[in-house]
Short mmCIF file of C-alpha atoms in Angstrom, two decimals:
data_model
loop_
_atom_site.label_atom_id
_atom_site.label_comp_id
_atom_site.label_asym_id
_atom_site.label_seq_id
_atom_site.Cartn_x
_atom_site.Cartn_y
_atom_site.Cartn_z
CA UNK I 21 30.40 -1.70 54.81
CA UNK I 22 33.49 -0.81 56.59
CA UNK I 23 35.46 -3.75 57.84
CA UNK I 24 36.68 -3.79 61.53
CA UNK I 25 40.33 -4.03 62.20
CA UNK I 26 41.32 -6.84 64.63
CA UNK I 27 45.27 -6.43 64.48
CA UNK I 28 47.89 -4.60 62.54
CA UNK I 29 51.52 -3.55 62.37
CA UNK I 30 54.19 -2.78 60.08
CA UNK I 31 56.99 -4.37 58.60
CA UNK I 32 59.77 -4.43 56.10
CA UNK I 33 58.55 -6.19 52.60
CA UNK I 34 61.67 -8.28 53.32
CA UNK I 35 64.90 -8.13 54.96
CA UNK I 36 67.54 -6.51 53.46
CA UNK I 37 70.83 -7.71 52.80
CA UNK I 38 73.41 -4.86 51.58
CA UNK I 39 75.30 -6.30 48.40
CA UNK I 40 78.75 -5.73 48.42
CA UNK I 41 80.85 -4.27 45.28
CA UNK I 42 82.05 -7.68 44.67
CA UNK I 43 78.22 -9.13 44.31
CA UNK I 44 77.39 -6.51 41.54
CA UNK I 45 81.18 -7.78 40.05
CA UNK I 46 79.89 -11.62 40.29
CA UNK I 47 76.96 -10.59 38.61
CA UNK I 48 78.15 -8.65 35.58
CA UNK I 49 81.19 -11.66 35.10
CA UNK I 50 78.35 -14.17 34.83
CA UNK I 51 76.22 -11.79 32.79
CA UNK I 52 79.13 -11.21 30.33
CA UNK I 53 80.13 -14.75 30.38
CA UNK I 54 76.48 -16.14 29.80
CA UNK I 55 75.43 -13.65 27.08
CA UNK I 56 78.82 -14.13 25.45
CA UNK I 57 78.50 -18.00 25.41
CA UNK I 58 75.05 -18.08 24.08
CA UNK I 59 76.04 -15.18 21.27
CA UNK I 60 78.74 -17.54 20.32
CA UNK I 61 76.01 -20.36 19.82
CA UNK I 62 73.89 -18.81 17.73
CA UNK I 63 71.24 -17.66 20.10
CA UNK I 64 71.45 -14.05 20.02
CA UNK I 65 67.65 -13.42 21.76
CA UNK I 66 68.86 -15.78 24.70
CA UNK I 67 71.94 -13.53 25.08
CA UNK I 68 69.71 -10.35 25.06
CA UNK I 69 67.48 -11.94 27.71
CA UNK I 70 70.40 -12.81 30.11
CA UNK I 71 71.41 -9.45 29.69
CA UNK I 72 68.14 -7.61 30.35
CA UNK I 73 67.33 -10.35 33.43
CA UNK I 74 71.00 -8.98 34.79
CA UNK I 75 70.13 -5.65 34.79
CA UNK I 76 66.93 -5.96 36.17
CA UNK I 77 68.51 -8.31 38.85
CA UNK I 78 70.85 -5.64 39.41
CA UNK I 79 68.40 -3.22 40.14
CA UNK I 80 66.40 -5.16 42.17
CA UNK I 81 69.41 -5.98 44.35
CA UNK I 82 70.09 -2.38 44.74
CA UNK I 83 66.56 -1.49 46.06
CA UNK I 84 65.92 -1.14 50.25
CA UNK I 85 62.42 -2.64 51.03
CA UNK I 86 59.44 -0.79 51.39
CA UNK I 87 57.62 -1.14 54.61
CA UNK I 88 54.35 -2.77 54.53
CA UNK I 89 50.84 -1.98 56.23
CA UNK I 90 49.39 -5.15 57.71
CA UNK I 91 45.88 -5.88 59.02
CA UNK I 92 44.34 -8.78 59.78
CA UNK I 93 40.69 -8.23 59.69
CA UNK I 94 37.11 -10.29 60.11
CA UNK I 95 37.16 -10.36 56.00
CA UNK I 96 40.74 -11.21 55.55
CA UNK I 97 44.31 -10.35 55.34
CA UNK I 98 45.55 -6.77 54.06
CA UNK I 99 49.01 -6.03 52.81
CA UNK I 100 49.43 -2.42 51.58
CA UNK I 101 45.68 -2.12 50.35
CA UNK I 102 45.58 -5.65 48.81
CA UNK I 103 43.14 -7.99 50.71
CA UNK I 104 43.53 -11.74 50.70
CA UNK I 105 39.99 -12.99 51.86
CA UNK I 106 40.05 -15.77 54.26
CA UNK I 107 37.77 -17.69 51.44
CA UNK I 108 40.53 -17.96 49.05
CA UNK I 109 43.17 -19.19 51.61
CA UNK I 110 42.94 -22.74 52.37
CA UNK I 111 45.36 -22.71 55.69
CA UNK I 112 48.25 -20.45 57.43
CA UNK I 113 51.38 -21.31 58.97
CA UNK I 114 53.80 -19.35 61.27
CA UNK I 115 57.50 -19.92 60.61
CA UNK I 116 59.26 -19.25 63.48
CA UNK I 117 62.61 -21.28 62.75
CA UNK I 118 63.90 -18.32 60.67
CA UNK I 119 65.49 -14.87 62.07
CA UNK I 120 62.58 -12.84 61.00
CA UNK I 121 59.26 -15.04 61.77
CA UNK I 122 56.79 -14.74 58.55
CA UNK I 123 53.31 -16.02 58.05
CA UNK I 124 52.79 -18.16 55.33
CA UNK I 125 49.69 -18.65 53.73
CA UNK I 126 48.36 -21.17 51.32
CA UNK I 127 46.12 -19.71 48.79
CA UNK I 128 43.79 -21.12 46.49
CA UNK I 129 45.16 -19.28 43.29
CA UNK I 130 47.20 -20.98 40.89
CA UNK I 131 49.70 -18.59 39.77
CA UNK I 132 50.18 -17.58 43.57
CA UNK I 133 50.14 -21.05 45.94
CA UNK I 134 51.76 -19.31 48.74
CA UNK I 135 51.82 -15.97 50.51
CA UNK I 136 54.15 -14.81 52.67
CA UNK I 137 53.49 -12.04 55.24
CA UNK I 138 56.44 -10.48 57.47
CA UNK I 139 55.90 -10.68 61.27
CA UNK I 140 58.15 -7.86 61.99
CA UNK I 141 57.48 -6.99 65.70
CA UNK I 142 54.53 -9.24 66.15
CA UNK I 143 54.19 -11.58 68.84
CA UNK I 144 53.45 -14.76 66.80
CA UNK I 145 51.59 -16.25 69.28
CA UNK I 146 48.81 -13.40 69.20
CA UNK I 147 48.85 -13.56 65.30
CA UNK I 148 48.71 -17.63 65.38
CA UNK I 149 45.84 -17.05 67.91
CA UNK I 150 43.52 -14.28 65.90
CA UNK I 151 44.29 -16.45 62.25
CA UNK I 152 43.39 -19.39 64.28
CA UNK I 153 39.84 -18.00 64.70
CA UNK I 154 39.27 -17.68 60.55
CA UNK I 155 41.85 -20.14 59.31
CA UNK I 156 42.98 -23.69 59.16
CA UNK I 157 46.38 -24.15 60.77
CA UNK I 158 48.57 -26.63 58.93
CA UNK I 159 52.12 -26.96 58.50
CA UNK I 160 53.93 -25.61 55.65
CA UNK I 161 57.44 -24.95 54.39
CA UNK I 162 58.68 -22.01 52.47
CA UNK I 163 58.56 -22.87 48.55
CA UNK I 164 62.22 -23.55 47.41
CA UNK I 165 62.23 -20.59 45.00
CA UNK I 166 61.56 -18.41 47.83
CA UNK I 167 64.64 -20.08 49.69
CA UNK I 168 67.19 -19.34 46.68
CA UNK I 169 65.80 -16.05 46.43
CA UNK I 170 66.81 -15.19 50.34
CA UNK I 171 69.98 -17.04 49.95
CA UNK I 172 71.23 -15.01 47.40
CA UNK I 173 70.25 -12.01 49.36
CA UNK I 174 66.66 -11.04 47.83
#
């Protein structure tokens, strides 16, 4: 059975912050210092882990955000083809205190308790009215790891 789309929009998965050459130099210096220190302390495995982690961080930092297709339907919220059913979501909040407003969904899943969805150019009041038909609105704060990553430019 086909689900009827109520509202849809496109938005980048995150706000891209251009990393400067200095950012990559700082990442390299911190990586070399950390890997050297752990190597000298005899923890070779942790040293290798630091290098692999920094390499991954550098690749992720240079990557541009992908455009997401977001749909709200009567069954749930679909982000790039992955549906989050209303039955798996406890509540929602629209955080408008940021430069780019987001929808915060509190999920019942242990490994992914919060789902953030960018609003892009959508009017937050329209989204609030539509989601209010299906979910309870409750104030949520963006989790600390999300805020730290955003502060670091991710």
